[in-house]
PDB file of C-alpha atoms in Angstrom:
ATOM      1  CA  MET A   1      -2.251   1.997   1.885  1.00 66.00           C
ATOM      2  CA  VAL A   2      -6.145   1.525   1.164  1.00 76.00           C
ATOM      3  CA  ALA A   3      -6.931  -0.064   3.966  1.00 83.00           C
ATOM      4  CA  LEU A   4      -6.196   2.782   6.282  1.00 87.00           C
ATOM      5  CA  SER A   5      -8.665   4.675   4.368  1.00 90.00           C
ATOM      6  CA  GLN A   6     -11.215   2.738   5.541  1.00 91.00           C
ATOM      7  CA  LEU A   7     -10.270   3.386   9.242  1.00 93.00           C
ATOM      8  CA  ASP A   8     -11.328   7.091   8.848  1.00 93.00           C
ATOM      9  CA  PRO A   9     -14.648   6.928   7.324  1.00 94.00           C
ATOM     10  CA  TYR A  10     -15.509   4.006  10.082  1.00 95.00           C
ATOM     11  CA  GLU A  11     -14.326   6.647  12.582  1.00 93.00           C
ATOM     12  CA  HIS A  12     -16.290   9.093  11.574  1.00 95.00           C
ATOM     13  CA  THR A  13     -20.153   7.338  10.601  1.00 96.00           C
ATOM     14  CA  GLY A  14     -19.785   3.817  12.372  1.00 95.00           C
ATOM     15  CA  ASP A  15     -20.530   2.004   9.330  1.00 97.00           C
ATOM     16  CA  ARG A  16     -18.729  -1.105  10.445  1.00 96.00           C
ATOM     17  CA  THR A  17     -18.695  -2.294   6.093  1.00 96.00           C
ATOM     18  CA  PHE A  18     -15.416   0.235   6.465  1.00 95.00           C
ATOM     19  CA  LEU A  19     -13.868  -1.505   9.577  1.00 96.00           C
ATOM     20  CA  THR A  20     -14.340  -5.097   7.704  1.00 95.00           C
ATOM     21  CA  ARG A  21     -12.801  -3.633   4.650  1.00 94.00           C
ATOM     22  CA  ALA A  22     -10.223  -2.880   6.153  1.00 94.00           C
ATOM     23  CA  GLU A  23      -9.847  -6.386   8.077  1.00 95.00           C
ATOM     24  CA  GLN A  24     -10.027  -8.310   4.974  1.00 94.00           C
ATOM     25  CA  VAL A  25      -6.824  -6.123   4.014  1.00 91.00           C
ATOM     26  CA  VAL A  26      -5.166  -8.149   6.924  1.00 91.00           C
ATOM     27  CA  ALA A  27      -5.363 -11.300   5.775  1.00 88.00           C
ATOM     28  CA  VAL A  28      -3.443 -10.065   2.192  1.00 88.00           C
ATOM     29  CA  VAL A  29      -0.573  -8.385   4.007  1.00 89.00           C
ATOM     30  CA  THR A  30      -0.105 -11.222   6.430  1.00 92.00           C
ATOM     31  CA  ARG A  31       0.686 -13.380   3.756  1.00 89.00           C
ATOM     32  CA  ALA A  32       3.279 -10.820   2.764  1.00 89.00           C
ATOM     33  CA  TRP A  33       5.124 -11.543   6.201  1.00 92.00           C
ATOM     34  CA  ASP A  34       8.724 -13.211   5.314  1.00 89.00           C
ATOM     35  CA  THR A  35       8.812 -16.476   7.719  1.00 85.00           C
ATOM     36  CA  ASP A  36      12.486 -17.253   6.571  1.00 86.00           C
ATOM     37  CA  PRO A  37      14.765 -17.176   9.627  1.00 89.00           C
ATOM     38  CA  ALA A  38      17.826 -18.055   7.287  1.00 86.00           C
ATOM     39  CA  LYS A  39      17.528 -14.218   6.321  1.00 84.00           C
ATOM     40  CA  ALA A  40      19.397 -11.652   7.755  1.00 85.00           C
ATOM     41  CA  CYS A  41      17.190 -10.118  10.180  1.00 88.00           C
ATOM     42  CA  PRO A  42      14.077 -12.342   9.623  1.00 90.00           C
ATOM     43  CA  GLY A  43      10.786 -10.947   9.166  1.00 92.00           C
ATOM     44  CA  GLY A  44       9.506  -7.398   7.141  1.00 93.00           C
ATOM     45  CA  MET A  45       7.078  -7.769   4.555  1.00 92.00           C
ATOM     46  CA  ASP A  46       7.739  -8.406   0.782  1.00 86.00           C
ATOM     47  CA  TRP A  47       7.694  -5.076  -1.683  1.00 82.00           C
ATOM     48  CA  PHE A  48       5.887  -6.947  -3.949  1.00 80.00           C
ATOM     49  CA  ASP A  49       3.999 -10.494  -4.191  1.00 78.00           C
ATOM     50  CA  SER A  50       6.283 -12.613  -6.532  1.00 80.00           C
ATOM     51  CA  PRO A  51       8.469 -15.281  -5.765  1.00 80.00           C
ATOM     52  CA  SER A  52      11.449 -14.211  -7.802  1.00 82.00           C
ATOM     53  CA  ASN A  53      11.051 -10.676  -5.393  1.00 80.00           C
ATOM     54  CA  THR A  54      14.139 -10.309  -2.706  1.00 80.00           C
ATOM     55  CA  VAL A  55      12.946  -7.350  -1.089  1.00 87.00           C
ATOM     56  CA  ARG A  56      11.262  -6.310   1.829  1.00 90.00           C
ATOM     57  CA  ALA A  57      10.014  -2.441   2.502  1.00 90.00           C
ATOM     58  CA  THR A  58       9.658  -0.564   5.185  1.00 92.00           C
ATOM     59  CA  ALA A  59       6.624   1.171   3.041  1.00 91.00           C
ATOM     60  CA  VAL A  60       4.911  -1.970   3.509  1.00 91.00           C
ATOM     61  CA  THR A  61       5.437  -3.681   6.992  1.00 95.00           C
ATOM     62  CA  SER A  62       4.897   0.405   8.398  1.00 95.00           C
ATOM     63  CA  PRO A  63       1.775   1.003   7.251  1.00 94.00           C
ATOM     64  CA  SER A  64       0.610  -2.508   7.892  1.00 95.00           C
ATOM     65  CA  ALA A  65       1.326  -2.652  11.709  1.00 97.00           C
ATOM     66  CA  GLN A  66      -0.220   1.070  11.730  1.00 96.00           C
ATOM     67  CA  LEU A  67      -3.913  -0.859   9.845  1.00 96.00           C
ATOM     68  CA  ALA A  68      -3.042  -4.022  12.338  1.00 97.00           C
ATOM     69  CA  ALA A  69      -2.968  -0.820  15.363  1.00 97.00           C
ATOM     70  CA  GLY A  70      -6.174   0.512  14.133  1.00 96.00           C
ATOM     71  CA  LEU A  71      -8.242  -2.451  13.947  1.00 97.00           C
ATOM     72  CA  TYR A  72      -7.114  -3.531  17.763  1.00 98.00           C
ATOM     73  CA  GLN A  73      -8.002   0.143  18.883  1.00 97.00           C
ATOM     74  CA  HIS A  74     -11.164  -0.685  17.029  1.00 96.00           C
ATOM     75  CA  THR A  75     -12.011  -4.225  17.502  1.00 97.00           C
ATOM     76  CA  HIS A  76      -9.715  -5.136  20.735  1.00 98.00           C
ATOM     77  CA  ASN A  77      -8.793  -8.330  18.860  1.00 98.00           C
ATOM     78  CA  ARG A  78      -5.482  -9.118  20.257  1.00 98.00           C
ATOM     79  CA  GLY A  79      -4.090 -10.866  17.578  1.00 97.00           C
ATOM     80  CA  TYR A  80      -4.349  -7.392  15.434  1.00 97.00           C
ATOM     81  CA  LEU A  81      -2.403  -5.898  18.439  1.00 98.00           C
ATOM     82  CA  GLU A  82       0.200  -8.873  18.348  1.00 97.00           C
ATOM     83  CA  ARG A  83       0.737  -8.166  14.419  1.00 97.00           C
ATOM     84  CA  ALA A  84       1.060  -4.556  14.943  1.00 97.00           C
ATOM     85  CA  GLU A  85       3.441  -5.162  18.121  1.00 97.00           C
ATOM     86  CA  ARG A  86       5.748  -7.711  15.495  1.00 97.00           C
ATOM     87  CA  TRP A  87       5.755  -5.545  12.375  1.00 96.00           C
ATOM     88  CA  TYR A  88       6.437  -2.441  14.088  1.00 96.00           C
ATOM     89  CA  GLY A  89       9.297  -4.218  15.953  1.00 96.00           C
ATOM     90  CA  TRP A  90      10.716  -5.643  12.984  1.00 95.00           C
ATOM     91  CA  VAL A  91      10.693  -1.928  11.284  1.00 95.00           C
ATOM     92  CA  TYR A  92      12.002  -0.758  14.551  1.00 95.00           C
ATOM     93  CA  SER A  93      15.019  -3.442  15.168  1.00 93.00           C
ATOM     94  CA  CYS A  94      15.804  -3.832  11.346  1.00 92.00           C
ATOM     95  CA  MET A  95      14.901  -0.835   9.322  1.00 93.00           C
ATOM     96  CA  ARG A  96      15.794   2.070  11.396  1.00 92.00           C
ATOM     97  CA  GLN A  97      19.430   3.436  11.011  1.00 91.00           C
ATOM     98  CA  ALA A  98      18.878   6.470  13.392  1.00 91.00           C
ATOM     99  CA  PRO A  99      16.178   8.336  15.691  1.00 91.00           C
ATOM    100  CA  GLY A 100      13.451   9.137  12.550  1.00 88.00           C
ATOM    101  CA  LEU A 101      15.517   7.890   9.835  1.00 91.00           C
ATOM    102  CA  TYR A 102      14.754   4.212   8.452  1.00 89.00           C
ATOM    103  CA  ALA A 103      16.048   2.518   5.448  1.00 89.00           C
ATOM    104  CA  THR A 104      13.187   1.776   2.634  1.00 89.00           C
ATOM    105  CA  THR A 105      14.044  -1.085   1.846  1.00 87.00           C
ATOM    106  CA  ALA A 106      16.095  -4.646   3.375  1.00 83.00           C
ATOM    107  CA  ALA A 107      17.605  -7.024   0.869  1.00 69.00           C
ATOM    108  CA  THR A 108      17.390 -10.502   1.553  1.00 49.00           C
ATOM    109  CA  THR A 109      20.924 -10.378   1.316  1.00 42.00           C
ATOM    110  CA  ALA A 110      21.569  -7.549   3.145  1.00 44.00           C
ATOM    111  CA  ALA A 111      23.046  -7.332   6.910  1.00 46.00           C
ATOM    112  CA  PRO A 112      20.987  -5.909   9.425  1.00 47.00           C
ATOM    113  CA  THR A 113      21.551  -2.078  10.683  1.00 47.00           C
ATOM    114  CA  ARG A 114      21.420  -3.226  14.079  1.00 49.00           C
ATOM    115  CA  PRO A 115      20.391  -6.903  15.797  1.00 47.00           C
ATOM    116  CA  CYS A 116      17.125  -8.233  15.657  1.00 49.00           C
ATOM    117  CA  GLY A 117      15.061  -8.835  18.584  1.00 44.00           C
ATOM    118  CA  PRO A 118      12.386 -11.020  19.593  1.00 39.00           C
ATOM    119  CA  THR A 119       9.313  -9.261  17.922  1.00 44.00           C
ATOM    120  CA  THR A 120      11.027  -9.745  14.534  1.00 40.00           C
ATOM    121  CA  ARG A 121      10.181 -13.498  14.588  1.00 38.00           C
ATOM    122  CA  ALA A 122       7.850 -14.963  11.921  1.00 37.00           C
ATOM    123  CA  PRO A 123       4.052 -15.543  13.253  1.00 40.00           C
TER     124      PRO A 123
END
């Protein structure tokens, strides 16, 4: 994810321009959070931004959680921490198939691989 690449230069230079760029991406990826409670294992982020999309993806949700956690580390903004926990919670509870093994995508009609916990609820 491009936004994650902004955190490294911020950490090395302290130039807030990089931090601001990373923060701007959170608003975009937050839009991708699936809020439909009728879907199997509600939550997760859409693979791509389209009304016809039916796939929620680990490869989108995990790096978004990592970005939010990194931003919390630098800003201490609890909103970032809450997003990181929610997003990672969905990946762990809905996409984890075994220790270290995660499903790549979840179709909206697929049954969850395990029961979803409270961290998977929509924002």
